[in-house]
Amino acid sequence: MAATIDLDDVANVELEARSRFTHRALVCTSTGCLSAGAANVRATLEADLTEAEADHDVQVVPTGCPGLCSRGPLVTVESRGEESTLYQYVDEDAAHTIVREHLVGGAPVEGGDIVPPDIPFYAKQHQVVLAYAGRIDPDRLEDYVAEGGYRALSKALTSMTPEQVIEAIDASGLRGRGGAGYPTARKWELLHDAPGEHKYVVANGDEGDPGAYMDRTIMDSDPHRVLEGMALAAYATGADKGYIYVRAEYPLAIERLERAIRAAKRAKLLGRSVLGTGFAFDIEVRVGAGAFVCGEETALMASIEGRRGTPSLRPPYPTERGLWGAPTMINNVETLANVPAIVGKGPEAFAAVGTETSKGTKVFALAGSVTNTGLIEVPMGIPLREIVFDMAGGIPNGKAFKAAQTGGPSGGCIPAAYLDTPVDYEHLRALGSMMGSGGLVVMDETVKMPEVARFYMEFCRDESCGKCTPCRAGTVKMYAFLDRICRGVGRKRDLQHLESLCRTVRETSLCGLGQSAPNPVFSTLEHFREEYLELLVEDEEFLPAGAAPTAPGAPTDEAGAR
Amino acid sequence: MSPRNGRPNVPVTIDGQDVKAFEGESILELARRVGVPIPTLCHLEGLSIHGGCRLCLVDTGDHKLKPACATEVTAELDVTTTNAEIREHRRRIVELLFAEGNHICAFCVSSGSCELQDLATEHHVDHIHYELGYERHDVDASHPKYVLDRDRCVLCTRCVRVCDEVEGAHVWDVAMRGNEARIVAGMDIPWGESSACTWCGKCVVVCPTGALSFKGRATGEMRHDPELVAFLARARDEGEWIDRRAEA
Ligand SMILES: Cc1cc2nc3c(=O)[nH]c(=O)nc-3n(C[C@H](O)[C@H](O)[C@H](O)COP(=O)(O)O)c2cc1C
Ligand code: FES
């Protein structure tokens, strides 16, 4: 049997190789920057360096996402012994200049388009899961190991029992980042205690919320972190097989994860004998066909098994009967990406950040009417105001803030009066919104809230799987009411019907999609009811009031023919 | 209802009545055994549980209403099968079913033998507050013996399940999603071209509405026989095949 790798050796070789370069140019090649032309920037840098015969002194590194997506393509220049410099909006011309003046010339570009190192967008972040995003080449295992990667796994395998790993997760207070905030350790315990020869852990990277791309970035910028988190989860729970479920719309993440899995297997960080121990664990990527509902855990499992992706009734819960009948645990990608840091650095460091009930950090995808859109990782409990006005740079064009939407189609809107709310599970829920997976859409004064509700309802209508009546037919009818109201032809009675239907769909739907589909309506009605009322027209009268016949025993609250 | 061994010994309260349930019995099975009515649509004795129609929802004191067809009893469970709120939800669900398809009884082959019609009567659905979705789907009349009118389908999937679980032919599946979801034969081929179909007619007799019917029946002439499945399941379990005359 081939010897297992020595992680420290790999790291040392890598760090020494790096130290031979005077400069390293880190080019973001994640989805956002790629679409803004990063591939060309990288090619230009490399060609110019070759031409200047400087390619032995300067290394060009394709990296994951540093977060400031709206200003891409982004290039970070690291110089030996100096602060690094982040160039924004880099095009071909700028790339030529960066090579000439900085990478060869040795000094940051005079008058270059440089992001100040102290901007709040970065200064207020606390990075755990994004710590290496934008700093390492996601396609190289050595880069991850050089930063300390796979040490948590090695520590757990050599010095911790599975139970101790679960205890560490419990002590950290980690809660699920996939939406509901279920305590992660409790789920791990359930799988640990479940009897079964084979058990599965599944990383949920379906990420179907419109506007969200936290999990995509974690997967395409630091894939080994996800693998390490899964391996730790498997060790702690006794699972022998893992699946990463990624939507087909994330080709880059799929490609990088698959490459990472191959590299990890070659290095014996996955496979029949992980790091030479008795622990065996394998991971496979499963590609979803792009249905929001396939993020729901029972639908996700059906999809992995090759069946139609519709939710099924719980109980049985996946940990009782999951994939092919075996105990299975589904964790969100971001949840798992927190695990190596917790096990590696200890739960105390993790729990030192955040609030009483929500520990650690949360990644948010900033979108909408803000100056800086992109990805941020903030400590739980940070006031919403700081995110919107400091980190995101406020609302452009002198417009006023109106609301922030969190939780996507399952969430709600937070109006200006609550800008000082700490962002954590409990506070967002109390406001009728939710943490969700981390989409944060900022709306300015020009946005009409009934239209926002209609937008999310349209999404839910199109994504409903059709299995249960209230969600299948209810989303169609709720959308129809909202559409009438938005078009200015809705009657007062339509609003009443909308509200009662929202209640029924919430209370009676089979899965979370239908149960939470009315949330954007409830939330906008709670905070912006007058916007709905302004759009309504009077009910027409068919019969003089009181003359309508009532069937004996019929409920009367909605009576009145149409 | 599979045969139960021993005596019921799980204490349960159902609508204030103290009763004993069998271990592993569903709330619905218990309710039917002790004579408490709970409306159902997708559920059919003898088939696997679907849980999609949501008409059987009951209150068990949990923060969520529970489908009686799919929820097992536990000791000391206190079930409320009906209250004003649940009645309202059920009425709205029936209304939604009417609104999404073509359920104009006066023209329907199954009028008088339709579980949706019975539910509407039971829940006082005498008019529809929602925009009517009809028409959305095609009629498939390609089969020599049967007709599928998809706009009369409530997607209970009884046909899908009976064909797969009892007949073993697996002709039917659900295709598309949400509002577009519909029953398809094979890989969405005309029913008449399905080589898997055995012409057994089980899907037709279990259909709760007029979506599946015998060819040549006029308005109100179709008679379904959903109890056939329970008979088959029991006969199979007990190995006893006594003569049974269907109503149809
Ligand atoms: C309609 C629907 C969509 C969902 N989509 C996702 C998703 O894209 N990613 C995710 O991690 N969880 C999603 N969830 C939540 C999952 O069912 C599950 O709770 C979660 O993956 C558990 O991981 P966690 O405990 O780490 O949060 C979705 C739930 C519902 C009801
Ligand atoms: S009968 Fe229980 S959900 Fe349909």
PDB file of N, CA, C and O in Angstrom, chain A residues 342-404:
ATOM      1  N   ILE A 342     -14.148  24.433  13.215  1.00  0.00           N
ATOM      2  CA  ILE A 342     -14.570  24.113  14.582  1.00  0.00           C
ATOM      3  C   ILE A 342     -13.703  22.999  15.167  1.00  0.00           C
ATOM      4  O   ILE A 342     -13.199  23.108  16.285  1.00  0.00           O
ATOM      5  N   VAL A 343     -13.506  21.952  14.385  1.00  0.00           N
ATOM      6  CA  VAL A 343     -12.712  20.835  14.895  1.00  0.00           C
ATOM      7  C   VAL A 343     -11.232  21.231  14.973  1.00  0.00           C
ATOM      8  O   VAL A 343     -10.538  20.893  15.928  1.00  0.00           O
ATOM      9  N   GLY A 344     -10.768  21.978  13.966  1.00  0.00           N
ATOM     10  CA  GLY A 344      -9.351  22.340  13.915  1.00  0.00           C
ATOM     11  C   GLY A 344      -8.957  23.329  14.993  1.00  0.00           C
ATOM     12  O   GLY A 344      -7.973  23.130  15.704  1.00  0.00           O
ATOM     13  N   LYS A 345      -9.729  24.399  15.139  1.00  0.00           N
ATOM     14  CA  LYS A 345      -9.334  25.456  16.073  1.00  0.00           C
ATOM     15  C   LYS A 345     -10.056  25.355  17.399  1.00  0.00           C
ATOM     16  O   LYS A 345      -9.860  26.176  18.289  1.00  0.00           O
ATOM     17  N   GLY A 346     -10.945  24.402  17.511  1.00  0.00           N
ATOM     18  CA  GLY A 346     -11.687  24.239  18.759  1.00  0.00           C
ATOM     19  C   GLY A 346     -12.989  25.014  18.732  1.00  0.00           C
ATOM     20  O   GLY A 346     -13.082  26.062  18.096  1.00  0.00           O
ATOM     21  N   PRO A 347     -13.996  24.485  19.425  1.00  0.00           N
ATOM     22  CA  PRO A 347     -15.327  25.096  19.387  1.00  0.00           C
ATOM     23  C   PRO A 347     -15.374  26.473  20.050  1.00  0.00           C
ATOM     24  O   PRO A 347     -16.223  27.293  19.714  1.00  0.00           O
ATOM     25  N   GLU A 348     -14.445  26.746  20.980  1.00  0.00           N
ATOM     26  CA  GLU A 348     -14.508  28.015  21.715  1.00  0.00           C
ATOM     27  C   GLU A 348     -14.319  29.190  20.760  1.00  0.00           C
ATOM     28  O   GLU A 348     -15.027  30.193  20.841  1.00  0.00           O
ATOM     29  N   ALA A 349     -13.321  29.056  19.870  1.00  0.00           N
ATOM     30  CA  ALA A 349     -13.043  30.157  18.938  1.00  0.00           C
ATOM     31  C   ALA A 349     -14.273  30.433  18.088  1.00  0.00           C
ATOM     32  O   ALA A 349     -14.620  31.590  17.829  1.00  0.00           O
ATOM     33  N   PHE A 350     -14.939  29.363  17.679  1.00  0.00           N
ATOM     34  CA  PHE A 350     -16.128  29.524  16.847  1.00  0.00           C
ATOM     35  C   PHE A 350     -17.241  30.196  17.635  1.00  0.00           C
ATOM     36  O   PHE A 350     -17.870  31.149  17.180  1.00  0.00           O
ATOM     37  N   ALA A 351     -17.462  29.701  18.858  1.00  0.00           N
ATOM     38  CA  ALA A 351     -18.582  30.195  19.656  1.00  0.00           C
ATOM     39  C   ALA A 351     -18.331  31.601  20.184  1.00  0.00           C
ATOM     40  O   ALA A 351     -19.249  32.265  20.683  1.00  0.00           O
ATOM     41  N   ALA A 352     -17.083  32.074  20.105  1.00  0.00           N
ATOM     42  CA  ALA A 352     -16.785  33.424  20.589  1.00  0.00           C
ATOM     43  C   ALA A 352     -17.412  34.476  19.676  1.00  0.00           C
ATOM     44  O   ALA A 352     -17.560  35.636  20.047  1.00  0.00           O
ATOM     45  N   VAL A 353     -17.768  34.076  18.479  1.00  0.00           N
ATOM     46  CA  VAL A 353     -18.370  35.002  17.523  1.00  0.00           C
ATOM     47  C   VAL A 353     -19.871  34.747  17.483  1.00  0.00           C
ATOM     48  O   VAL A 353     -20.309  33.612  17.599  1.00  0.00           O
ATOM     49  N   GLY A 354     -20.649  35.820  17.351  1.00  0.00           N
ATOM     50  CA  GLY A 354     -22.090  35.645  17.203  1.00  0.00           C
ATOM     51  C   GLY A 354     -22.861  36.004  18.452  1.00  0.00           C
ATOM     52  O   GLY A 354     -22.338  36.655  19.352  1.00  0.00           O
ATOM     53  N   THR A 355     -24.115  35.579  18.503  1.00  0.00           N
ATOM     54  CA  THR A 355     -24.986  35.924  19.623  1.00  0.00           C
ATOM     55  C   THR A 355     -25.230  34.695  20.488  1.00  0.00           C
ATOM     56  O   THR A 355     -24.720  33.616  20.214  1.00  0.00           O
ATOM     57  N   GLU A 356     -26.067  34.878  21.507  1.00  0.00           N
ATOM     58  CA  GLU A 356     -26.339  33.814  22.454  1.00  0.00           C
ATOM     59  C   GLU A 356     -26.835  32.537  21.758  1.00  0.00           C
ATOM     60  O   GLU A 356     -26.351  31.439  22.019  1.00  0.00           O
ATOM     61  N   THR A 357     -27.801  32.714  20.857  1.00  0.00           N
ATOM     62  CA  THR A 357     -28.416  31.530  20.246  1.00  0.00           C
ATOM     63  C   THR A 357     -27.895  31.250  18.845  1.00  0.00           C
ATOM     64  O   THR A 357     -28.110  30.177  18.319  1.00  0.00           O
ATOM     65  N   SER A 358     -27.239  32.217  18.236  1.00  0.00           N
ATOM     66  CA  SER A 358     -26.738  32.035  16.867  1.00  0.00           C
ATOM     67  C   SER A 358     -25.239  32.271  16.880  1.00  0.00           C
ATOM     68  O   SER A 358     -24.789  33.414  16.946  1.00  0.00           O
ATOM     69  N   LYS A 359     -24.510  31.180  16.829  1.00  0.00           N
ATOM     70  CA  LYS A 359     -23.054  31.291  16.943  1.00  0.00           C
ATOM     71  C   LYS A 359     -22.397  31.345  15.571  1.00  0.00           C
ATOM     72  O   LYS A 359     -22.918  30.813  14.596  1.00  0.00           O
ATOM     73  N   GLY A 360     -21.214  31.958  15.562  1.00  0.00           N
ATOM     74  CA  GLY A 360     -20.415  31.942  14.341  1.00  0.00           C
ATOM     75  C   GLY A 360     -20.816  33.030  13.362  1.00  0.00           C
ATOM     76  O   GLY A 360     -21.283  34.104  13.749  1.00  0.00           O
ATOM     77  N   THR A 361     -20.614  32.720  12.107  1.00  0.00           N
ATOM     78  CA  THR A 361     -20.811  33.721  11.065  1.00  0.00           C
ATOM     79  C   THR A 361     -21.891  33.250  10.095  1.00  0.00           C
ATOM     80  O   THR A 361     -22.323  32.122  10.150  1.00  0.00           O
ATOM     81  N   LYS A 362     -22.297  34.146   9.214  1.00  0.00           N
ATOM     82  CA  LYS A 362     -23.208  33.760   8.139  1.00  0.00           C
ATOM     83  C   LYS A 362     -22.765  34.470   6.858  1.00  0.00           C
ATOM     84  O   LYS A 362     -22.426  35.656   6.891  1.00  0.00           O
ATOM     85  N   VAL A 363     -22.791  33.743   5.792  1.00  0.00           N
ATOM     86  CA  VAL A 363     -22.467  34.337   4.499  1.00  0.00           C
ATOM     87  C   VAL A 363     -23.748  34.874   3.881  1.00  0.00           C
ATOM     88  O   VAL A 363     -24.781  34.212   3.892  1.00  0.00           O
ATOM     89  N   PHE A 364     -23.690  36.094   3.385  1.00  0.00           N
ATOM     90  CA  PHE A 364     -24.836  36.669   2.695  1.00  0.00           C
ATOM     91  C   PHE A 364     -24.458  37.075   1.285  1.00  0.00           C
ATOM     92  O   PHE A 364     -23.342  37.522   1.036  1.00  0.00           O
ATOM     93  N   ALA A 365     -25.386  36.917   0.378  1.00  0.00           N
ATOM     94  CA  ALA A 365     -25.207  37.408  -0.984  1.00  0.00           C
ATOM     95  C   ALA A 365     -25.965  38.728  -1.076  1.00  0.00           C
ATOM     96  O   ALA A 365     -27.190  38.752  -0.981  1.00  0.00           O
ATOM     97  N   LEU A 366     -25.226  39.823  -1.208  1.00  0.00           N
ATOM     98  CA  LEU A 366     -25.848  41.144  -1.296  1.00  0.00           C
ATOM     99  C   LEU A 366     -26.313  41.394  -2.717  1.00  0.00           C
ATOM    100  O   LEU A 366     -25.547  41.242  -3.658  1.00  0.00           O
ATOM    101  N   ALA A 367     -27.566  41.804  -2.836  1.00  0.00           N
ATOM    102  CA  ALA A 367     -28.075  42.100  -4.172  1.00  0.00           C
ATOM    103  C   ALA A 367     -29.088  43.227  -4.064  1.00  0.00           C
ATOM    104  O   ALA A 367     -29.499  43.609  -2.968  1.00  0.00           O
ATOM    105  N   GLY A 368     -29.487  43.771  -5.184  1.00  0.00           N
ATOM    106  CA  GLY A 368     -30.487  44.827  -5.194  1.00  0.00           C
ATOM    107  C   GLY A 368     -29.868  46.208  -5.244  1.00  0.00           C
ATOM    108  O   GLY A 368     -28.760  46.393  -5.748  1.00  0.00           O
ATOM    109  N   SER A 369     -30.590  47.199  -4.671  1.00  0.00           N
ATOM    110  CA  SER A 369     -30.158  48.600  -4.754  1.00  0.00           C
ATOM    111  C   SER A 369     -29.089  48.926  -3.721  1.00  0.00           C
ATOM    112  O   SER A 369     -29.366  49.625  -2.747  1.00  0.00           O
ATOM    113  N   VAL A 370     -27.914  48.410  -3.917  1.00  0.00           N
ATOM    114  CA  VAL A 370     -26.792  48.781  -3.053  1.00  0.00           C
ATOM    115  C   VAL A 370     -25.582  49.052  -3.929  1.00  0.00           C
ATOM    116  O   VAL A 370     -25.504  48.587  -5.063  1.00  0.00           O
ATOM    117  N   THR A 371     -24.636  49.821  -3.376  1.00  0.00           N
ATOM    118  CA  THR A 371     -23.455  50.182  -4.151  1.00  0.00           C
ATOM    119  C   THR A 371     -22.580  48.956  -4.411  1.00  0.00           C
ATOM    120  O   THR A 371     -22.119  48.744  -5.519  1.00  0.00           O
ATOM    121  N   ASN A 372     -22.322  48.193  -3.359  1.00  0.00           N
ATOM    122  CA  ASN A 372     -21.498  46.998  -3.526  1.00  0.00           C
ATOM    123  C   ASN A 372     -22.369  45.754  -3.459  1.00  0.00           C
ATOM    124  O   ASN A 372     -22.933  45.448  -2.417  1.00  0.00           O
ATOM    125  N   THR A 373     -22.472  45.048  -4.564  1.00  0.00           N
ATOM    126  CA  THR A 373     -23.097  43.736  -4.456  1.00  0.00           C
ATOM    127  C   THR A 373     -21.981  42.705  -4.402  1.00  0.00           C
ATOM    128  O   THR A 373     -20.866  42.960  -4.829  1.00  0.00           O
ATOM    129  N   GLY A 374     -22.301  41.572  -3.842  1.00  0.00           N
ATOM    130  CA  GLY A 374     -21.276  40.549  -3.714  1.00  0.00           C
ATOM    131  C   GLY A 374     -21.521  39.707  -2.492  1.00  0.00           C
ATOM    132  O   GLY A 374     -22.637  39.658  -1.969  1.00  0.00           O
ATOM    133  N   LEU A 375     -20.464  39.080  -2.050  1.00  0.00           N
ATOM    134  CA  LEU A 375     -20.594  38.091  -0.989  1.00  0.00           C
ATOM    135  C   LEU A 375     -19.862  38.550   0.264  1.00  0.00           C
ATOM    136  O   LEU A 375     -18.718  38.974   0.187  1.00  0.00           O
ATOM    137  N   ILE A 376     -20.547  38.483   1.401  1.00  0.00           N
ATOM    138  CA  ILE A 376     -19.886  38.856   2.645  1.00  0.00           C
ATOM    139  C   ILE A 376     -20.117  37.773   3.692  1.00  0.00           C
ATOM    140  O   ILE A 376     -21.124  37.073   3.664  1.00  0.00           O
ATOM    141  N   GLU A 377     -19.177  37.665   4.597  1.00  0.00           N
ATOM    142  CA  GLU A 377     -19.356  36.755   5.731  1.00  0.00           C
ATOM    143  C   GLU A 377     -19.265  37.600   6.991  1.00  0.00           C
ATOM    144  O   GLU A 377     -18.243  38.225   7.257  1.00  0.00           O
ATOM    145  N   VAL A 378     -20.360  37.636   7.733  1.00  0.00           N
ATOM    146  CA  VAL A 378     -20.429  38.538   8.880  1.00  0.00           C
ATOM    147  C   VAL A 378     -20.705  37.758  10.155  1.00  0.00           C
ATOM    148  O   VAL A 378     -21.267  36.674  10.114  1.00  0.00           O
ATOM    149  N   PRO A 379     -20.287  38.343  11.294  1.00  0.00           N
ATOM    150  CA  PRO A 379     -20.636  37.686  12.548  1.00  0.00           C
ATOM    151  C   PRO A 379     -22.151  37.716  12.739  1.00  0.00           C
ATOM    152  O   PRO A 379     -22.786  38.722  12.422  1.00  0.00           O
ATOM    153  N   MET A 380     -22.716  36.641  13.227  1.00  0.00           N
ATOM    154  CA  MET A 380     -24.141  36.614  13.556  1.00  0.00           C
ATOM    155  C   MET A 380     -24.429  37.751  14.530  1.00  0.00           C
ATOM    156  O   MET A 380     -23.626  38.018  15.431  1.00  0.00           O
ATOM    157  N   GLY A 381     -25.562  38.399  14.354  1.00  0.00           N
ATOM    158  CA  GLY A 381     -25.942  39.451  15.282  1.00  0.00           C
ATOM    159  C   GLY A 381     -25.544  40.849  14.834  1.00  0.00           C
ATOM    160  O   GLY A 381     -25.873  41.838  15.483  1.00  0.00           O
ATOM    161  N   ILE A 382     -24.860  40.950  13.725  1.00  0.00           N
ATOM    162  CA  ILE A 382     -24.493  42.278  13.223  1.00  0.00           C
ATOM    163  C   ILE A 382     -25.790  43.011  12.850  1.00  0.00           C
ATOM    164  O   ILE A 382     -26.716  42.413  12.311  1.00  0.00           O
ATOM    165  N   PRO A 383     -25.901  44.312  13.187  1.00  0.00           N
ATOM    166  CA  PRO A 383     -27.124  45.024  12.825  1.00  0.00           C
ATOM    167  C   PRO A 383     -27.270  45.106  11.302  1.00  0.00           C
ATOM    168  O   PRO A 383     -26.289  45.312  10.592  1.00  0.00           O
ATOM    169  N   LEU A 384     -28.494  44.961  10.860  1.00  0.00           N
ATOM    170  CA  LEU A 384     -28.776  45.022   9.430  1.00  0.00           C
ATOM    171  C   LEU A 384     -28.251  46.322   8.819  1.00  0.00           C
ATOM    172  O   LEU A 384     -27.750  46.358   7.702  1.00  0.00           O
ATOM    173  N   ARG A 385     -28.366  47.397   9.617  1.00  0.00           N
ATOM    174  CA  ARG A 385     -27.930  48.713   9.127  1.00  0.00           C
ATOM    175  C   ARG A 385     -26.464  48.694   8.699  1.00  0.00           C
ATOM    176  O   ARG A 385     -26.092  49.278   7.680  1.00  0.00           O
ATOM    177  N   GLU A 386     -25.635  48.020   9.495  1.00  0.00           N
ATOM    178  CA  GLU A 386     -24.209  47.997   9.157  1.00  0.00           C
ATOM    179  C   GLU A 386     -23.962  47.254   7.846  1.00  0.00           C
ATOM    180  O   GLU A 386     -23.095  47.634   7.062  1.00  0.00           O
ATOM    181  N   ILE A 387     -24.731  46.216   7.626  1.00  0.00           N
ATOM    182  CA  ILE A 387     -24.571  45.482   6.369  1.00  0.00           C
ATOM    183  C   ILE A 387     -24.975  46.371   5.196  1.00  0.00           C
ATOM    184  O   ILE A 387     -24.238  46.520   4.226  1.00  0.00           O
ATOM    185  N   VAL A 388     -26.140  46.994   5.329  1.00  0.00           N
ATOM    186  CA  VAL A 388     -26.678  47.741   4.184  1.00  0.00           C
ATOM    187  C   VAL A 388     -25.905  49.028   3.935  1.00  0.00           C
ATOM    188  O   VAL A 388     -25.541  49.337   2.797  1.00  0.00           O
ATOM    189  N   PHE A 389     -25.651  49.775   5.002  1.00  0.00           N
ATOM    190  CA  PHE A 389     -25.083  51.112   4.778  1.00  0.00           C
ATOM    191  C   PHE A 389     -23.572  51.161   4.817  1.00  0.00           C
ATOM    192  O   PHE A 389     -22.957  51.961   4.134  1.00  0.00           O
ATOM    193  N   ASP A 390     -22.949  50.304   5.639  1.00  0.00           N
ATOM    194  CA  ASP A 390     -21.484  50.341   5.678  1.00  0.00           C
ATOM    195  C   ASP A 390     -20.893  49.380   4.655  1.00  0.00           C
ATOM    196  O   ASP A 390     -20.191  49.777   3.744  1.00  0.00           O
ATOM    197  N   MET A 391     -21.239  48.123   4.817  1.00  0.00           N
ATOM    198  CA  MET A 391     -20.578  47.129   3.973  1.00  0.00           C
ATOM    199  C   MET A 391     -21.044  47.219   2.522  1.00  0.00           C
ATOM    200  O   MET A 391     -20.226  47.206   1.597  1.00  0.00           O
ATOM    201  N   ALA A 392     -22.354  47.291   2.335  1.00  0.00           N
ATOM    202  CA  ALA A 392     -22.858  47.344   0.960  1.00  0.00           C
ATOM    203  C   ALA A 392     -22.764  48.749   0.391  1.00  0.00           C
ATOM    204  O   ALA A 392     -23.050  48.980  -0.777  1.00  0.00           O
ATOM    205  N   GLY A 393     -22.385  49.717   1.226  1.00  0.00           N
ATOM    206  CA  GLY A 393     -22.167  51.069   0.723  1.00  0.00           C
ATOM    207  C   GLY A 393     -23.433  51.871   0.510  1.00  0.00           C
ATOM    208  O   GLY A 393     -23.427  52.888  -0.176  1.00  0.00           O
ATOM    209  N   GLY A 394     -24.555  51.420   1.085  1.00  0.00           N
ATOM    210  CA  GLY A 394     -25.791  52.197   1.014  1.00  0.00           C
ATOM    211  C   GLY A 394     -26.463  52.130  -0.352  1.00  0.00           C
ATOM    212  O   GLY A 394     -26.066  51.375  -1.233  1.00  0.00           O
ATOM    213  N   ILE A 395     -27.517  52.951  -0.468  1.00  0.00           N
ATOM    214  CA  ILE A 395     -28.332  52.919  -1.682  1.00  0.00           C
ATOM    215  C   ILE A 395     -27.756  53.917  -2.685  1.00  0.00           C
ATOM    216  O   ILE A 395     -27.524  55.066  -2.341  1.00  0.00           O
ATOM    217  N   PRO A 396     -27.531  53.520  -3.915  1.00  0.00           N
ATOM    218  CA  PRO A 396     -26.961  54.462  -4.895  1.00  0.00           C
ATOM    219  C   PRO A 396     -27.987  55.491  -5.364  1.00  0.00           C
ATOM    220  O   PRO A 396     -29.188  55.337  -5.130  1.00  0.00           O
ATOM    221  N   ASN A 397     -27.511  56.530  -6.003  1.00  0.00           N
ATOM    222  CA  ASN A 397     -28.329  57.576  -6.635  1.00  0.00           C
ATOM    223  C   ASN A 397     -29.207  58.339  -5.646  1.00  0.00           C
ATOM    224  O   ASN A 397     -30.292  58.806  -5.985  1.00  0.00           O
ATOM    225  N   GLY A 398     -28.768  58.435  -4.412  1.00  0.00           N
ATOM    226  CA  GLY A 398     -29.472  59.263  -3.429  1.00  0.00           C
ATOM    227  C   GLY A 398     -30.856  58.774  -3.067  1.00  0.00           C
ATOM    228  O   GLY A 398     -31.665  59.518  -2.509  1.00  0.00           O
ATOM    229  N   LYS A 399     -31.178  57.544  -3.375  1.00  0.00           N
ATOM    230  CA  LYS A 399     -32.512  57.037  -3.051  1.00  0.00           C
ATOM    231  C   LYS A 399     -32.576  56.594  -1.593  1.00  0.00           C
ATOM    232  O   LYS A 399     -31.561  56.380  -0.953  1.00  0.00           O
ATOM    233  N   ALA A 400     -33.810  56.471  -1.109  1.00  0.00           N
ATOM    234  CA  ALA A 400     -33.988  56.064   0.281  1.00  0.00           C
ATOM    235  C   ALA A 400     -34.163  54.556   0.382  1.00  0.00           C
ATOM    236  O   ALA A 400     -34.696  53.914  -0.526  1.00  0.00           O
ATOM    237  N   PHE A 401     -33.723  54.003   1.502  1.00  0.00           N
ATOM    238  CA  PHE A 401     -33.890  52.580   1.777  1.00  0.00           C
ATOM    239  C   PHE A 401     -35.362  52.309   2.046  1.00  0.00           C
ATOM    240  O   PHE A 401     -36.034  53.069   2.728  1.00  0.00           O
ATOM    241  N   LYS A 402     -35.863  51.196   1.503  1.00  0.00           N
ATOM    242  CA  LYS A 402     -37.236  50.849   1.809  1.00  0.00           C
ATOM    243  C   LYS A 402     -37.337  49.550   2.591  1.00  0.00           C
ATOM    244  O   LYS A 402     -37.986  49.497   3.626  1.00  0.00           O
ATOM    245  N   ALA A 403     -36.697  48.523   2.128  1.00  0.00           N
ATOM    246  CA  ALA A 403     -36.782  47.245   2.831  1.00  0.00           C
ATOM    247  C   ALA A 403     -35.644  46.340   2.396  1.00  0.00           C
ATOM    248  O   ALA A 403     -35.047  46.531   1.336  1.00  0.00           O
ATOM    249  N   ALA A 404     -35.340  45.384   3.259  1.00  0.00           N
ATOM    250  CA  ALA A 404     -34.383  44.347   2.906  1.00  0.00           C
ATOM    251  C   ALA A 404     -35.120  43.022   2.931  1.00  0.00           C
ATOM    252  O   ALA A 404     -35.885  42.757   3.863  1.00  0.00           O
TER     253      ALA A 404
END
